[in-house]
Amino acid sequence: MLSDRERVLCLSPFSAPNPALVVAAERAGALGVLDLGPNAASDLDRVIARHTRAFGVRLHGPLTVALPEAVDTVLIDLVRHVPNRAELGERNVLAVITSVAEAVAAIEFGAAGLIAKGAEAGGRVGGSPAFVLLQQVLALTDLPVWVAGSIGPDTAAAAIAGGARGVVLEGQLTLVAEARKHISGEIVNAVRMMDGADTVVNDGLRVHVRQNTLEIGQEGAFAEFNRVSFGTVGGVVGAIQRGIRDNLAQAADHRSIRAGGPFCDRVPGLRYPIAQGPMTRVSDQPAF
């Protein structure tokens, strides 16, 4: 069963196994997810030694160790690896999807939830931006859905308001204390300079335009701000949680932005007080 802890999922940047990041995320009230790598057994032991409650893992291939009872959530990407469902037991299985077709396959596999990974995210992506993909998937299933791709405090609130169960942090955490020590200086410098326009999609993978083996999305542009403003995983998680709480409360308090608000009175048939401005490749299309 899913709990409030799953509102924010924290993944290690570049899929690097990082027990310290998992523990910090869990202590901040998020779901920390440990990447299982060559030293999976010792990494699992390190988390358990410092954290007495449950946590998650992310699979990148066949299981090489037995998962301890403390692991209650497993992240998978069925395009890259299809695990033996029986090996995962009764744990919550969350599947990364980049399209409606992948969502259908994940549901058929028996996933308990879906991670809608938008085109702006790092690594393997599809053609739909995160918020478009979210709406496509919500129209398909009642399963809980998390949004991945360029998530900050305000967009996290928007995702929840749009029907998401929660949000995913990954590239945003690259430069916080728990992650930075595991990353080379060259990569740290590249990420510190990111402004959101320095990624490109090559063969279905979004990567850094200069560090073309570095799978990172546009959310990498938040990494330096998060380092300076919040410093740690816990600081970033707290900012996301406050952003969700405060923005949703503000939206509820202000009639001007509710359905049927004052602006709607001036435009016959308008339900929500929203004016759409020009968006390249979106509102400049005839179908829009």
Short mmCIF file of C-alpha atoms in Angstrom, two decimals, residues 2-261:
data_model
loop_
_atom_site.label_atom_id
_atom_site.label_comp_id
_atom_site.label_asym_id
_atom_site.label_seq_id
_atom_site.Cartn_x
_atom_site.Cartn_y
_atom_site.Cartn_z
CA LEU A 2 1.31 3.45 -0.91
CA SER A 3 1.69 6.17 1.71
CA ASP A 4 2.35 9.93 1.86
CA ARG A 5 6.07 9.16 1.80
CA GLU A 6 5.75 8.40 -1.90
CA ARG A 7 4.75 11.98 -2.76
CA VAL A 8 8.41 12.67 -3.69
CA LEU A 9 10.67 9.99 -5.17
CA CYS A 10 14.43 10.58 -5.01
CA LEU A 11 16.61 8.78 -7.55
CA SER A 12 20.37 8.92 -7.67
CA PRO A 13 21.70 11.02 -10.60
CA PHE A 14 23.18 8.95 -13.42
CA SER A 15 21.91 5.75 -11.75
CA ALA A 16 24.93 5.68 -9.43
CA PRO A 17 24.35 3.49 -6.33
CA ASN A 18 24.24 5.94 -3.42
CA PRO A 19 23.12 4.65 0.00
CA ALA A 20 23.66 8.07 1.63
CA LEU A 21 21.21 9.72 -0.77
CA VAL A 22 18.60 7.04 -0.04
CA VAL A 23 18.90 7.50 3.72
CA ALA A 24 18.77 11.31 3.44
CA ALA A 25 15.67 11.16 1.24
CA GLU A 26 13.87 8.83 3.61
CA ARG A 27 14.73 10.97 6.63
CA ALA A 28 13.26 13.97 4.80
CA GLY A 29 9.95 12.16 4.29
CA ALA A 30 10.48 11.08 0.68
CA LEU A 31 10.94 7.68 -0.91
CA GLY A 32 14.66 7.03 -1.38
CA VAL A 33 15.53 4.64 -4.20
CA LEU A 34 18.81 2.70 -4.26
CA ASP A 35 20.26 1.76 -7.64
CA LEU A 36 21.36 -1.86 -7.56
CA GLY A 37 24.85 -2.16 -9.03
CA PRO A 38 27.87 -4.50 -8.75
CA ASN A 39 28.01 -4.06 -4.95
CA ALA A 40 24.27 -4.40 -4.37
CA ALA A 41 24.54 -6.58 -1.26
CA SER A 42 26.87 -4.21 0.60
CA ASP A 43 24.93 -1.13 -0.56
CA LEU A 44 21.68 -2.63 0.75
CA ASP A 45 23.39 -3.41 4.07
CA ARG A 46 24.66 0.18 4.32
CA VAL A 47 21.13 1.57 3.93
CA ILE A 48 19.66 -0.88 6.42
CA ALA A 49 22.38 -0.09 8.96
CA ARG A 50 21.45 3.60 8.93
CA HIS A 51 17.72 3.45 8.20
CA THR A 52 15.27 1.29 10.12
CA ARG A 53 12.25 1.76 7.85
CA ALA A 54 11.42 0.65 4.30
CA PHE A 55 13.01 2.05 1.13
CA GLY A 56 13.03 1.42 -2.62
CA VAL A 57 15.43 0.01 -5.21
CA ARG A 58 15.86 0.49 -8.96
CA LEU A 59 16.70 -2.49 -11.16
CA HIS A 60 18.97 -2.22 -14.19
CA GLY A 61 19.17 -5.93 -14.97
CA PRO A 62 18.56 -9.35 -13.40
CA LEU A 63 18.51 -9.53 -9.62
CA THR A 64 21.83 -10.75 -8.26
CA VAL A 65 20.86 -10.59 -4.57
CA ALA A 66 17.78 -11.44 -2.56
CA LEU A 67 15.87 -8.29 -1.71
CA PRO A 68 15.54 -7.75 2.05
CA GLU A 69 12.15 -7.21 3.66
CA ALA A 70 13.05 -3.55 4.13
CA VAL A 71 12.67 -2.99 0.36
CA ASP A 72 9.01 -2.23 -0.24
CA THR A 73 9.20 -0.57 -3.68
CA VAL A 74 10.95 -1.60 -6.91
CA LEU A 75 11.44 0.69 -9.93
CA ILE A 76 11.77 -0.98 -13.32
CA ASP A 77 12.07 0.01 -16.98
CA LEU A 78 10.47 -2.77 -19.00
CA VAL A 79 12.03 -1.51 -22.24
CA ARG A 80 15.51 -2.13 -20.83
CA HIS A 81 14.84 -5.19 -18.68
CA VAL A 82 11.82 -7.37 -17.87
CA PRO A 83 12.29 -8.84 -14.39
CA ASN A 84 10.82 -12.05 -13.08
CA ARG A 85 7.63 -10.80 -11.45
CA ALA A 86 7.67 -13.61 -8.90
CA GLU A 87 11.11 -12.52 -7.64
CA LEU A 88 9.69 -9.14 -6.69
CA GLY A 89 7.07 -10.65 -4.39
CA GLU A 90 4.31 -8.41 -3.05
CA ARG A 91 6.38 -5.24 -3.29
CA ASN A 92 5.07 -2.13 -5.04
CA VAL A 93 6.41 -2.19 -8.60
CA LEU A 94 6.64 1.21 -10.31
CA ALA A 95 7.34 1.15 -14.04
CA VAL A 96 8.99 3.96 -16.00
CA ILE A 97 7.00 4.76 -19.13
CA THR A 98 7.53 7.29 -21.91
CA SER A 99 4.39 6.63 -23.97
CA VAL A 100 0.85 5.31 -23.75
CA ALA A 101 1.96 2.05 -25.37
CA GLU A 102 4.56 1.55 -22.64
CA ALA A 103 1.94 2.34 -20.02
CA VAL A 104 -0.28 -0.42 -21.39
CA ALA A 105 2.61 -2.90 -21.26
CA ALA A 106 3.41 -1.90 -17.67
CA ILE A 107 -0.20 -2.37 -16.60
CA GLU A 108 -0.24 -5.81 -18.22
CA PHE A 109 2.97 -6.67 -16.36
CA GLY A 110 1.23 -5.88 -13.08
CA ALA A 111 2.80 -2.57 -12.09
CA ALA A 112 1.30 -0.90 -9.02
CA GLY A 113 2.13 2.56 -10.37
CA LEU A 114 3.66 4.38 -13.33
CA ILE A 115 6.42 6.96 -13.65
CA ALA A 116 5.52 9.21 -16.58
CA LYS A 117 8.91 10.30 -17.87
CA GLY A 118 8.57 13.34 -20.09
CA ALA A 119 10.63 14.21 -23.14
CA GLU A 120 12.49 16.87 -21.13
CA ALA A 121 13.90 14.27 -18.69
CA GLY A 122 17.33 12.67 -18.93
CA GLY A 123 18.12 9.30 -20.46
CA ARG A 124 15.54 7.26 -22.36
CA VAL A 125 12.63 9.49 -23.41
CA GLY A 126 9.72 9.60 -25.84
CA GLY A 127 8.07 12.43 -27.70
CA SER A 128 5.56 13.69 -25.13
CA PRO A 129 6.42 16.37 -22.56
CA ALA A 130 5.83 15.36 -18.94
CA PHE A 131 2.49 17.11 -18.43
CA VAL A 132 1.08 15.92 -21.75
CA LEU A 133 2.14 12.35 -20.97
CA LEU A 134 0.60 12.64 -17.50
CA GLN A 135 -2.80 13.51 -18.93
CA GLN A 136 -2.56 10.76 -21.55
CA VAL A 137 -1.80 8.16 -18.90
CA LEU A 138 -4.43 9.38 -16.43
CA ALA A 139 -7.03 8.98 -19.18
CA LEU A 140 -5.90 5.36 -19.51
CA THR A 141 -5.73 4.07 -15.94
CA ASP A 142 -6.58 4.70 -12.30
CA LEU A 143 -3.13 3.59 -11.17
CA PRO A 144 -1.05 6.21 -9.32
CA VAL A 145 1.26 8.16 -11.63
CA TRP A 146 4.43 10.07 -10.81
CA VAL A 147 5.84 12.80 -13.06
CA ALA A 148 9.53 12.92 -14.03
CA GLY A 149 11.11 15.77 -15.98
CA SER A 150 12.00 19.39 -15.06
CA ILE A 151 10.28 19.26 -11.68
CA GLY A 152 10.71 22.13 -9.23
CA PRO A 153 8.52 23.33 -6.33
CA ASP A 154 5.96 25.06 -8.57
CA THR A 155 5.78 22.36 -11.24
CA ALA A 156 5.52 19.74 -8.50
CA ALA A 157 2.37 21.47 -7.25
CA ALA A 158 1.05 21.67 -10.81
CA ALA A 159 1.63 17.94 -11.27
CA ILE A 160 -0.33 17.11 -8.12
CA ALA A 161 -3.11 19.49 -9.13
CA GLY A 162 -3.17 17.77 -12.51
CA GLY A 163 -3.81 14.39 -10.94
CA ALA A 164 -0.33 12.98 -10.29
CA ARG A 165 0.36 10.91 -7.20
CA GLY A 166 3.75 12.55 -6.86
CA VAL A 167 6.95 13.67 -8.58
CA VAL A 168 10.45 12.34 -9.25
CA LEU A 169 13.74 14.09 -8.50
CA GLU A 170 16.94 12.93 -10.16
CA GLY A 171 19.06 15.35 -12.20
CA GLN A 172 17.95 18.14 -9.84
CA LEU A 173 19.96 16.42 -7.08
CA THR A 174 23.27 16.21 -8.97
CA LEU A 175 25.08 18.89 -6.98
CA VAL A 176 23.67 18.44 -3.47
CA ALA A 177 26.11 17.24 -0.81
CA GLU A 178 25.11 13.57 -0.85
CA ALA A 179 25.45 13.26 -4.64
CA ARG A 180 28.28 15.61 -5.56
CA LYS A 181 30.98 13.55 -3.81
CA HIS A 182 30.25 10.61 -6.14
CA ILE A 183 30.58 12.64 -9.35
CA SER A 184 33.75 13.65 -11.20
CA GLY A 185 34.83 17.29 -11.22
CA GLU A 186 34.38 17.49 -14.99
CA ILE A 187 30.74 16.47 -14.74
CA VAL A 188 30.12 18.74 -11.74
CA ASN A 189 31.43 21.70 -13.73
CA ALA A 190 29.29 20.81 -16.76
CA VAL A 191 26.12 20.56 -14.68
CA ARG A 192 26.84 23.78 -12.75
CA MET A 193 26.80 25.68 -16.04
CA MET A 194 23.52 24.20 -17.32
CA ASP A 195 20.73 26.60 -18.26
CA GLY A 196 18.15 24.14 -19.63
CA ALA A 197 19.10 24.57 -23.28
CA ASP A 198 22.16 22.34 -23.20
CA THR A 199 20.69 18.88 -23.73
CA VAL A 200 19.88 16.99 -26.90
CA VAL A 201 18.13 13.73 -27.79
CA ASN A 202 20.39 11.20 -29.55
CA ASP A 203 18.89 7.84 -30.51
CA GLY A 204 16.10 8.22 -27.97
CA LEU A 205 18.38 9.31 -25.12
CA ARG A 206 18.46 12.84 -23.75
CA VAL A 207 22.07 13.71 -22.94
CA HIS A 208 24.24 16.71 -22.22
CA VAL A 209 25.09 18.44 -25.47
CA ARG A 210 28.84 18.45 -24.75
CA GLN A 211 29.13 15.51 -22.36
CA ASN A 212 27.25 13.25 -24.76
CA THR A 213 27.49 10.14 -22.58
CA LEU A 214 25.93 12.03 -19.67
CA GLU A 215 22.23 11.16 -19.43
CA ILE A 216 20.64 14.25 -17.90
CA GLY A 217 17.54 16.26 -18.68
CA GLN A 218 16.60 19.90 -18.58
CA GLU A 219 16.13 19.57 -14.80
CA GLY A 220 19.91 19.66 -14.55
CA ALA A 221 19.55 23.44 -14.81
CA PHE A 222 18.03 23.37 -11.28
CA ALA A 223 21.02 21.56 -9.78
CA GLU A 224 23.19 24.59 -9.02
CA PHE A 225 20.25 26.55 -7.59
CA ASN A 226 19.39 23.58 -5.37
CA ARG A 227 23.01 23.33 -4.20
CA VAL A 228 23.20 27.00 -3.28
CA SER A 229 19.69 27.36 -1.86
CA PHE A 230 19.13 24.04 -0.11
CA GLY A 231 22.46 22.19 -0.02
CA THR A 232 21.26 18.69 0.75
CA VAL A 233 18.75 16.10 -0.40
CA GLY A 234 16.64 16.90 2.65
CA GLY A 235 16.70 20.59 1.80
CA VAL A 236 15.49 19.98 -1.75
CA VAL A 237 12.80 17.53 -0.64
CA GLY A 238 11.58 20.05 1.93
CA ALA A 239 11.38 22.77 -0.73
CA ILE A 240 9.36 20.50 -3.03
CA GLN A 241 7.02 19.51 -0.21
CA ARG A 242 6.47 23.15 0.79
CA GLY A 243 5.94 24.12 -2.84
CA ILE A 244 3.22 21.51 -3.21
CA ARG A 245 1.51 22.45 0.06
CA ASP A 246 1.72 26.23 -0.29
CA ASN A 247 0.81 26.46 -3.98
CA LEU A 248 -2.22 24.20 -3.62
CA ALA A 249 -3.37 26.12 -0.54
CA GLN A 250 -2.97 29.42 -2.39
CA ALA A 251 -4.92 28.10 -5.37
CA ALA A 252 -7.75 27.04 -3.06
CA ASP A 253 -7.83 30.43 -1.31
CA HIS A 254 -7.98 32.64 -4.40
CA ARG A 255 -11.29 32.71 -6.25
CA SER A 256 -9.66 34.46 -9.20
CA ILE A 257 -7.98 31.24 -10.32
CA ARG A 258 -10.77 28.79 -9.54
CA ALA A 259 -13.08 27.27 -12.10
CA GLY A 260 -15.74 29.84 -12.88
CA GLY A 261 -13.65 32.70 -11.47
#
